[in-house]
Amino acid sequence: MLESWIALARGPLLRLALFAMALGLLRHVLLQVWEIFWALRRAGDQVVPWGLALRRNLEWLLPWRYLQRKERRLYNFTSFIFHVGVIVVPVFLAGHVAIWQQELGISWWRLPGSVADWLAVATVVAAVGLLLGRMLNQASRTISKPQDWLLPLLCAVPFVTGFWVAHPSWSPLGLQAVYLVHLLSAELLILLVPFSKLVHMVLFWTSQTSSELGWRFPPGSGERVRLSLGKDSEGV
Amino acid sequence: MQLGATSLPDVPAETLAGLCPPRLTSEKIQERLSYIIEKDRIAGDLPRRFLEVFAAILQHTNYRQVIDNYARIPARCANCSCACQIYQRTNAPEDVPCYRSDLLLEVYRRHFTLRGIVEEHLRITPLLTDEYILEMAETYYHCTACRRCTLECPLGIDHGLVTHLARYVLSEIGLVPRALVISTRAQLEGPTRNTSAIPWPAIADSLEFLEEEIFDDKSIKVKFPIDKPDREFIFFAPVSDYLMEAETLMGIAVTLDAIGLGDAWTISSEFLDGINYGLFYSDWILERCLREEVDQAKRLRSQKILIGECGHASRSAKAFVKTFGGGRDAPPVVNIMELTHRAFKEGKIKFDPDVVTERVTYHDPCNLARSGWIVDQPRELIRAFCKDFVEMTPGGKWNLCCGGGGGTVSVDELRPYRTHVVGSKKAEQIAATGAHYVIAPCANCKKQLREVCQDNGLTDVEVVGLHDLIYKAIVLD
Ligand code: SF4
Ligand code: SF4
């Protein structure tokens, strides 16, 4: 019984989830690129510091920037570890690479098993740490929305269950049940990417550029806004 | 993803009565936000009008791509709260930059994205109520748009930009501080063509008087060039420099004379006020002010625009003259401190280091320093004539706002808030330096810092412009 569920989750469901994610992300990227293209066309000043925007993005990807200051240092570092974990493990774990090879026909470098184990543990710890950091900081706690609490928890599930799949002796449940939970939780996450803040995995890259372009106004736009509001004859 | 604005669901008023917060009367609004523009402008259905304006602005500008991005990615990590001096002082949730920006972003999500529109229709009570709009009107004028928090956001969310946009939308439905509107009206549509509504003869008199002052102080004849064609620079300063902050203007005139540019600049009698409140609340105003400047440059055939000691006047010209003044052909924009600094590097200015003996500190205007544009130049100049210069910490790109940024300094009703909440860290900073002179090369910062010092008991501090002290220390051969 469980076996057929696993087969379903491992095959068609996984493909469906990945396909939906790819499609959703593609839509976001295309719309973003399209909007940026038009914004640039309309802008009166078309000089955009692309390099600076890119550099700022890269700066935030590496931890040294926030290691230098004391506020929320631990939180930001935890976040760094978490991000490394959620990117590296799914993509480079040996077992996953085997699936990619089977599905896509391409293969790449595999993460050594022991490193993967430690990274998985670190990711789970980091997920809990992120929740604590959110809970214990008044500002962060009060601005958080449901997805901010649920997503780290949901991210931890495939890691915990994945660890148990690799080390069944640690697992409180049967291997098959754990494996099924592993697959389904991962697929749910993948599916949620385009619809939640996880979409920052693609939109992050353009946010600095978007900000710069936001400050590039189209000449005459103020006048056109007034016109379309029927206020063209009104004064200041 | 990107659809037009939806109007609020058409539910009969009686059904809503029990569910919705009651409509606010314009008297109520006046009571809460006494500094907001004239009563008769804010009648009617605020939420509906807010959405109409928001939709029109999104359609005609470049904000949509950035707002859409911001609406989807926030991490809500609260990094920005560590950088905001308001939140650091109040610890109030509504002062977290991300919270404030989310007020507008949530309106965008609810009314301009597919998912939000569905959500909005599934609810009985709408998101956008009179109360919600008032909260925005209040909070977006608490934020000074200093953009310090932007340096801290890992996702690059620019809260200064969101504040600017929110104020723009609010201003088009009549929610904008009266002080800003009255000044702008005088500048763009009044007979005097400046924000303080001072008639030209009074300014001309004042300039003549300043020439005499300079002669008395320095025994040199310096003329303020008025309407001289074909000069390299056309000069715009905040109009207050012509009367209240005359030392700054005298310092600038003497400096330009000393470095051999006395015949290279001109003031336009038709439009001389560099103030541009559009940067704070309206793209429409921003463009109109800058077009005036560019037109004057054309009229007098000046090649470059020179801006006096003023943060927002400098930034608005530097960043937007290109936008509204013809792209690459637009006249370049220079700030006076850049010019003085260059002349100093070329050895064209000499200072007497024994004139200014008191301790001096320097306040970075956000609009000059946040982008790293003008940070080191004034410091090099100050060090050249002053032996006892102390830095405020943090400073430079990471400076704290004076507390009156974003035009709030003009709003007298906000003074207690500006000096005791937003400016209190600044007061601590100034006190910690033990300085007698605080140099603030910006008309807005000067006014605000004086009030900060007054209200926080810093009686020994004198707030001055950079060229005020240069005027004292410069050596003329
Ligand atoms: S730093 Fe950026 S992502 Fe984090 S809470 Fe502030 S605005 Fe949101
Ligand atoms: S722009 Fe300045 S005042 Fe406004 S939220 Fe950011 S740090 Fe605070």
mmCIF file with all atom_site columns, C-alpha atoms in Angstrom, chain B residues 181-307:
data_model
loop_
_atom_site.group_PDB
_atom_site.id
_atom_site.type_symbol
_atom_site.label_atom_id
_atom_site.label_alt_id
_atom_site.label_comp_id
_atom_site.label_asym_id
_atom_site.label_entity_id
_atom_site.label_seq_id
_atom_site.pdbx_PDB_ins_code
_atom_site.Cartn_x
_atom_site.Cartn_y
_atom_site.Cartn_z
_atom_site.occupancy
_atom_site.B_iso_or_equiv
_atom_site.pdbx_formal_charge
_atom_site.auth_seq_id
_atom_site.auth_comp_id
_atom_site.auth_asym_id
_atom_site.auth_atom_id
_atom_site.pdbx_PDB_model_num
ATOM 1   C CA . VAL B 1 181 ? 1.524  72.705 0.104   1.00 0.00 ? 181 VAL B CA 1
ATOM 2   C CA . ILE B 1 182 ? 1.465  76.381 0.990   1.00 0.00 ? 182 ILE B CA 1
ATOM 3   C CA . SER B 1 183 ? 5.198  76.718 0.405   1.00 0.00 ? 183 SER B CA 1
ATOM 4   C CA . THR B 1 184 ? 5.065  74.859 -2.878  1.00 0.00 ? 184 THR B CA 1
ATOM 5   C CA . ARG B 1 185 ? 2.088  76.891 -4.054  1.00 0.00 ? 185 ARG B CA 1
ATOM 6   C CA . ALA B 1 186 ? 3.963  80.112 -3.364  1.00 0.00 ? 186 ALA B CA 1
ATOM 7   C CA . GLN B 1 187 ? 7.005  78.757 -5.166  1.00 0.00 ? 187 GLN B CA 1
ATOM 8   C CA . LEU B 1 188 ? 5.299  77.465 -8.297  1.00 0.00 ? 188 LEU B CA 1
ATOM 9   C CA . GLU B 1 189 ? 2.130  79.492 -8.637  1.00 0.00 ? 189 GLU B CA 1
ATOM 10  C CA . GLY B 1 190 ? 2.562  82.579 -6.481  1.00 0.00 ? 190 GLY B CA 1
ATOM 11  C CA . PRO B 1 191 ? 3.882  85.956 -7.589  1.00 0.00 ? 191 PRO B CA 1
ATOM 12  C CA . THR B 1 192 ? 7.078  85.677 -5.544  1.00 0.00 ? 192 THR B CA 1
ATOM 13  C CA . ARG B 1 193 ? 8.279  82.330 -6.962  1.00 0.00 ? 193 ARG B CA 1
ATOM 14  C CA . ASN B 1 194 ? 9.785  81.163 -3.714  1.00 0.00 ? 194 ASN B CA 1
ATOM 15  C CA . THR B 1 195 ? 8.621  78.984 -0.841  1.00 0.00 ? 195 THR B CA 1
ATOM 16  C CA . SER B 1 196 ? 8.787  81.748 1.763   1.00 0.00 ? 196 SER B CA 1
ATOM 17  C CA . ALA B 1 197 ? 6.803  84.140 -0.440  1.00 0.00 ? 197 ALA B CA 1
ATOM 18  C CA . ILE B 1 198 ? 9.410  86.879 -0.178  1.00 0.00 ? 198 ILE B CA 1
ATOM 19  C CA . PRO B 1 199 ? 9.087  89.435 -2.970  1.00 0.00 ? 199 PRO B CA 1
ATOM 20  C CA . TRP B 1 200 ? 12.101 89.988 -5.158  1.00 0.00 ? 200 TRP B CA 1
ATOM 21  C CA . PRO B 1 201 ? 12.705 93.627 -4.080  1.00 0.00 ? 201 PRO B CA 1
ATOM 22  C CA . ALA B 1 202 ? 13.158 92.429 -0.503  1.00 0.00 ? 202 ALA B CA 1
ATOM 23  C CA . ILE B 1 203 ? 15.674 89.841 -1.629  1.00 0.00 ? 203 ILE B CA 1
ATOM 24  C CA . ALA B 1 204 ? 17.505 92.364 -3.794  1.00 0.00 ? 204 ALA B CA 1
ATOM 25  C CA . ASP B 1 205 ? 17.700 94.701 -0.806  1.00 0.00 ? 205 ASP B CA 1
ATOM 26  C CA . SER B 1 206 ? 19.006 91.947 1.340   1.00 0.00 ? 206 SER B CA 1
ATOM 27  C CA . LEU B 1 207 ? 21.716 91.087 -1.190  1.00 0.00 ? 207 LEU B CA 1
ATOM 28  C CA . GLU B 1 208 ? 22.831 94.700 -1.313  1.00 0.00 ? 208 GLU B CA 1
ATOM 29  C CA . PHE B 1 209 ? 22.977 94.765 2.437   1.00 0.00 ? 209 PHE B CA 1
ATOM 30  C CA . LEU B 1 210 ? 25.034 91.562 2.464   1.00 0.00 ? 210 LEU B CA 1
ATOM 31  C CA . GLU B 1 211 ? 27.500 93.075 0.030   1.00 0.00 ? 211 GLU B CA 1
ATOM 32  C CA . GLU B 1 212 ? 28.026 95.924 2.478   1.00 0.00 ? 212 GLU B CA 1
ATOM 33  C CA . GLU B 1 213 ? 28.393 93.472 5.342   1.00 0.00 ? 213 GLU B CA 1
ATOM 34  C CA . ILE B 1 214 ? 31.059 91.610 3.456   1.00 0.00 ? 214 ILE B CA 1
ATOM 35  C CA . PHE B 1 215 ? 32.861 94.833 2.773   1.00 0.00 ? 215 PHE B CA 1
ATOM 36  C CA . ASP B 1 216 ? 32.743 95.750 6.467   1.00 0.00 ? 216 ASP B CA 1
ATOM 37  C CA . ASP B 1 217 ? 33.945 92.314 7.565   1.00 0.00 ? 217 ASP B CA 1
ATOM 38  C CA . LYS B 1 218 ? 36.499 91.523 4.926   1.00 0.00 ? 218 LYS B CA 1
ATOM 39  C CA . SER B 1 219 ? 37.249 94.831 3.197   1.00 0.00 ? 219 SER B CA 1
ATOM 40  C CA . ILE B 1 220 ? 36.618 93.364 -0.213  1.00 0.00 ? 220 ILE B CA 1
ATOM 41  C CA . LYS B 1 221 ? 33.981 94.248 -2.755  1.00 0.00 ? 221 LYS B CA 1
ATOM 42  C CA . VAL B 1 222 ? 31.964 91.179 -3.649  1.00 0.00 ? 222 VAL B CA 1
ATOM 43  C CA . LYS B 1 223 ? 28.975 91.514 -5.948  1.00 0.00 ? 223 LYS B CA 1
ATOM 44  C CA . PHE B 1 224 ? 26.111 89.072 -6.018  1.00 0.00 ? 224 PHE B CA 1
ATOM 45  C CA . PRO B 1 225 ? 25.693 88.421 -9.736  1.00 0.00 ? 225 PRO B CA 1
ATOM 46  C CA . ILE B 1 226 ? 22.041 88.738 -10.734 1.00 0.00 ? 226 ILE B CA 1
ATOM 47  C CA . ASP B 1 227 ? 20.662 87.567 -14.071 1.00 0.00 ? 227 ASP B CA 1
ATOM 48  C CA . LYS B 1 228 ? 24.069 87.496 -15.733 1.00 0.00 ? 228 LYS B CA 1
ATOM 49  C CA . PRO B 1 229 ? 23.934 85.508 -18.966 1.00 0.00 ? 229 PRO B CA 1
ATOM 50  C CA . ASP B 1 230 ? 26.498 82.995 -20.238 1.00 0.00 ? 230 ASP B CA 1
ATOM 51  C CA . ARG B 1 231 ? 27.958 82.109 -16.879 1.00 0.00 ? 231 ARG B CA 1
ATOM 52  C CA . GLU B 1 232 ? 29.261 78.666 -16.035 1.00 0.00 ? 232 GLU B CA 1
ATOM 53  C CA . PHE B 1 233 ? 27.003 78.172 -13.006 1.00 0.00 ? 233 PHE B CA 1
ATOM 54  C CA . ILE B 1 234 ? 23.475 79.127 -12.192 1.00 0.00 ? 234 ILE B CA 1
ATOM 55  C CA . PHE B 1 235 ? 23.003 79.100 -8.457  1.00 0.00 ? 235 PHE B CA 1
ATOM 56  C CA . PHE B 1 236 ? 20.039 77.827 -6.467  1.00 0.00 ? 236 PHE B CA 1
ATOM 57  C CA . ALA B 1 237 ? 19.894 77.856 -2.702  1.00 0.00 ? 237 ALA B CA 1
ATOM 58  C CA . PRO B 1 238 ? 17.047 77.455 -0.274  1.00 0.00 ? 238 PRO B CA 1
ATOM 59  C CA . VAL B 1 239 ? 15.400 80.845 -0.075  1.00 0.00 ? 239 VAL B CA 1
ATOM 60  C CA . SER B 1 240 ? 16.019 81.038 3.668   1.00 0.00 ? 240 SER B CA 1
ATOM 61  C CA . ASP B 1 241 ? 19.710 81.549 2.877   1.00 0.00 ? 241 ASP B CA 1
ATOM 62  C CA . TYR B 1 242 ? 18.857 84.931 1.426   1.00 0.00 ? 242 TYR B CA 1
ATOM 63  C CA . LEU B 1 243 ? 17.524 86.230 4.714   1.00 0.00 ? 243 LEU B CA 1
ATOM 64  C CA . MET B 1 244 ? 17.733 84.040 7.780   1.00 0.00 ? 244 MET B CA 1
ATOM 65  C CA . GLU B 1 245 ? 20.914 82.110 7.015   1.00 0.00 ? 245 GLU B CA 1
ATOM 66  C CA . ALA B 1 246 ? 22.741 84.932 5.311   1.00 0.00 ? 246 ALA B CA 1
ATOM 67  C CA . GLU B 1 247 ? 26.136 83.925 6.702   1.00 0.00 ? 247 GLU B CA 1
ATOM 68  C CA . THR B 1 248 ? 26.061 80.834 4.538   1.00 0.00 ? 248 THR B CA 1
ATOM 69  C CA . LEU B 1 249 ? 25.343 82.861 1.440   1.00 0.00 ? 249 LEU B CA 1
ATOM 70  C CA . MET B 1 250 ? 28.040 85.401 2.298   1.00 0.00 ? 250 MET B CA 1
ATOM 71  C CA . GLY B 1 251 ? 30.492 82.562 2.803   1.00 0.00 ? 251 GLY B CA 1
ATOM 72  C CA . ILE B 1 252 ? 29.611 81.102 -0.563  1.00 0.00 ? 252 ILE B CA 1
ATOM 73  C CA . ALA B 1 253 ? 29.963 84.446 -2.357  1.00 0.00 ? 253 ALA B CA 1
ATOM 74  C CA . VAL B 1 254 ? 33.313 85.154 -0.754  1.00 0.00 ? 254 VAL B CA 1
ATOM 75  C CA . THR B 1 255 ? 34.582 81.652 -1.467  1.00 0.00 ? 255 THR B CA 1
ATOM 76  C CA . LEU B 1 256 ? 33.559 81.773 -5.112  1.00 0.00 ? 256 LEU B CA 1
ATOM 77  C CA . ASP B 1 257 ? 35.249 85.149 -5.384  1.00 0.00 ? 257 ASP B CA 1
ATOM 78  C CA . ALA B 1 258 ? 38.414 83.874 -3.734  1.00 0.00 ? 258 ALA B CA 1
ATOM 79  C CA . ILE B 1 259 ? 38.745 80.885 -6.031  1.00 0.00 ? 259 ILE B CA 1
ATOM 80  C CA . GLY B 1 260 ? 38.372 83.011 -9.111  1.00 0.00 ? 260 GLY B CA 1
ATOM 81  C CA . LEU B 1 261 ? 34.789 82.048 -9.903  1.00 0.00 ? 261 LEU B CA 1
ATOM 82  C CA . GLY B 1 262 ? 33.314 85.406 -8.887  1.00 0.00 ? 262 GLY B CA 1
ATOM 83  C CA . ASP B 1 263 ? 32.407 86.014 -12.518 1.00 0.00 ? 263 ASP B CA 1
ATOM 84  C CA . ALA B 1 264 ? 31.414 82.456 -13.255 1.00 0.00 ? 264 ALA B CA 1
ATOM 85  C CA . TRP B 1 265 ? 28.102 82.270 -11.459 1.00 0.00 ? 265 TRP B CA 1
ATOM 86  C CA . THR B 1 266 ? 24.744 83.926 -11.400 1.00 0.00 ? 266 THR B CA 1
ATOM 87  C CA . ILE B 1 267 ? 21.529 84.049 -9.467  1.00 0.00 ? 267 ILE B CA 1
ATOM 88  C CA . SER B 1 268 ? 18.254 84.247 -11.351 1.00 0.00 ? 268 SER B CA 1
ATOM 89  C CA . SER B 1 269 ? 15.877 86.895 -10.104 1.00 0.00 ? 269 SER B CA 1
ATOM 90  C CA . GLU B 1 270 ? 12.976 85.002 -11.627 1.00 0.00 ? 270 GLU B CA 1
ATOM 91  C CA . PHE B 1 271 ? 13.488 81.769 -9.756  1.00 0.00 ? 271 PHE B CA 1
ATOM 92  C CA . LEU B 1 272 ? 16.195 81.331 -7.158  1.00 0.00 ? 272 LEU B CA 1
ATOM 93  C CA . ASP B 1 273 ? 14.737 78.952 -4.614  1.00 0.00 ? 273 ASP B CA 1
ATOM 94  C CA . GLY B 1 274 ? 16.359 75.527 -4.675  1.00 0.00 ? 274 GLY B CA 1
ATOM 95  C CA . ILE B 1 275 ? 13.830 73.997 -2.329  1.00 0.00 ? 275 ILE B CA 1
ATOM 96  C CA . ASN B 1 276 ? 11.963 71.100 -3.870  1.00 0.00 ? 276 ASN B CA 1
ATOM 97  C CA . TYR B 1 277 ? 9.346  69.581 -1.619  1.00 0.00 ? 277 TYR B CA 1
ATOM 98  C CA . GLY B 1 278 ? 8.334  67.340 -4.472  1.00 0.00 ? 278 GLY B CA 1
ATOM 99  C CA . LEU B 1 279 ? 11.138 65.009 -3.460  1.00 0.00 ? 279 LEU B CA 1
ATOM 100 C CA . PHE B 1 280 ? 9.187  64.412 -0.265  1.00 0.00 ? 280 PHE B CA 1
ATOM 101 C CA . TYR B 1 281 ? 5.668  63.939 -1.504  1.00 0.00 ? 281 TYR B CA 1
ATOM 102 C CA . SER B 1 282 ? 4.981  64.309 -5.185  1.00 0.00 ? 282 SER B CA 1
ATOM 103 C CA . ASP B 1 283 ? 6.642  63.457 -8.482  1.00 0.00 ? 283 ASP B CA 1
ATOM 104 C CA . TRP B 1 284 ? 4.484  66.076 -10.111 1.00 0.00 ? 284 TRP B CA 1
ATOM 105 C CA . ILE B 1 285 ? 5.883  68.849 -7.897  1.00 0.00 ? 285 ILE B CA 1
ATOM 106 C CA . LEU B 1 286 ? 9.385  67.434 -8.147  1.00 0.00 ? 286 LEU B CA 1
ATOM 107 C CA . GLU B 1 287 ? 9.284  67.683 -11.904 1.00 0.00 ? 287 GLU B CA 1
ATOM 108 C CA . ARG B 1 288 ? 7.801  71.173 -11.935 1.00 0.00 ? 288 ARG B CA 1
ATOM 109 C CA . CYS B 1 289 ? 10.445 72.571 -9.578  1.00 0.00 ? 289 CYS B CA 1
ATOM 110 C CA . LEU B 1 290 ? 13.259 71.026 -11.562 1.00 0.00 ? 290 LEU B CA 1
ATOM 111 C CA . ARG B 1 291 ? 11.866 72.234 -14.861 1.00 0.00 ? 291 ARG B CA 1
ATOM 112 C CA . GLU B 1 292 ? 11.949 75.745 -13.411 1.00 0.00 ? 292 GLU B CA 1
ATOM 113 C CA . GLU B 1 293 ? 15.616 75.325 -12.598 1.00 0.00 ? 293 GLU B CA 1
ATOM 114 C CA . VAL B 1 294 ? 16.445 73.930 -16.016 1.00 0.00 ? 294 VAL B CA 1
ATOM 115 C CA . ASP B 1 295 ? 14.432 76.700 -17.700 1.00 0.00 ? 295 ASP B CA 1
ATOM 116 C CA . GLN B 1 296 ? 16.354 79.346 -15.806 1.00 0.00 ? 296 GLN B CA 1
ATOM 117 C CA . ALA B 1 297 ? 19.622 77.697 -16.800 1.00 0.00 ? 297 ALA B CA 1
ATOM 118 C CA . LYS B 1 298 ? 18.463 77.847 -20.414 1.00 0.00 ? 298 LYS B CA 1
ATOM 119 C CA . ARG B 1 299 ? 17.257 81.424 -20.129 1.00 0.00 ? 299 ARG B CA 1
ATOM 120 C CA . LEU B 1 300 ? 20.587 82.609 -18.805 1.00 0.00 ? 300 LEU B CA 1
ATOM 121 C CA . ARG B 1 301 ? 22.555 80.135 -20.920 1.00 0.00 ? 301 ARG B CA 1
ATOM 122 C CA . SER B 1 302 ? 24.351 78.694 -17.903 1.00 0.00 ? 302 SER B CA 1
ATOM 123 C CA . GLN B 1 303 ? 26.128 75.399 -18.407 1.00 0.00 ? 303 GLN B CA 1
ATOM 124 C CA . LYS B 1 304 ? 25.826 73.917 -14.947 1.00 0.00 ? 304 LYS B CA 1
ATOM 125 C CA . ILE B 1 305 ? 23.476 74.000 -12.012 1.00 0.00 ? 305 ILE B CA 1
ATOM 126 C CA . LEU B 1 306 ? 25.117 74.880 -8.731  1.00 0.00 ? 306 LEU B CA 1
ATOM 127 C CA . ILE B 1 307 ? 23.220 74.088 -5.551  1.00 0.00 ? 307 ILE B CA 1
#
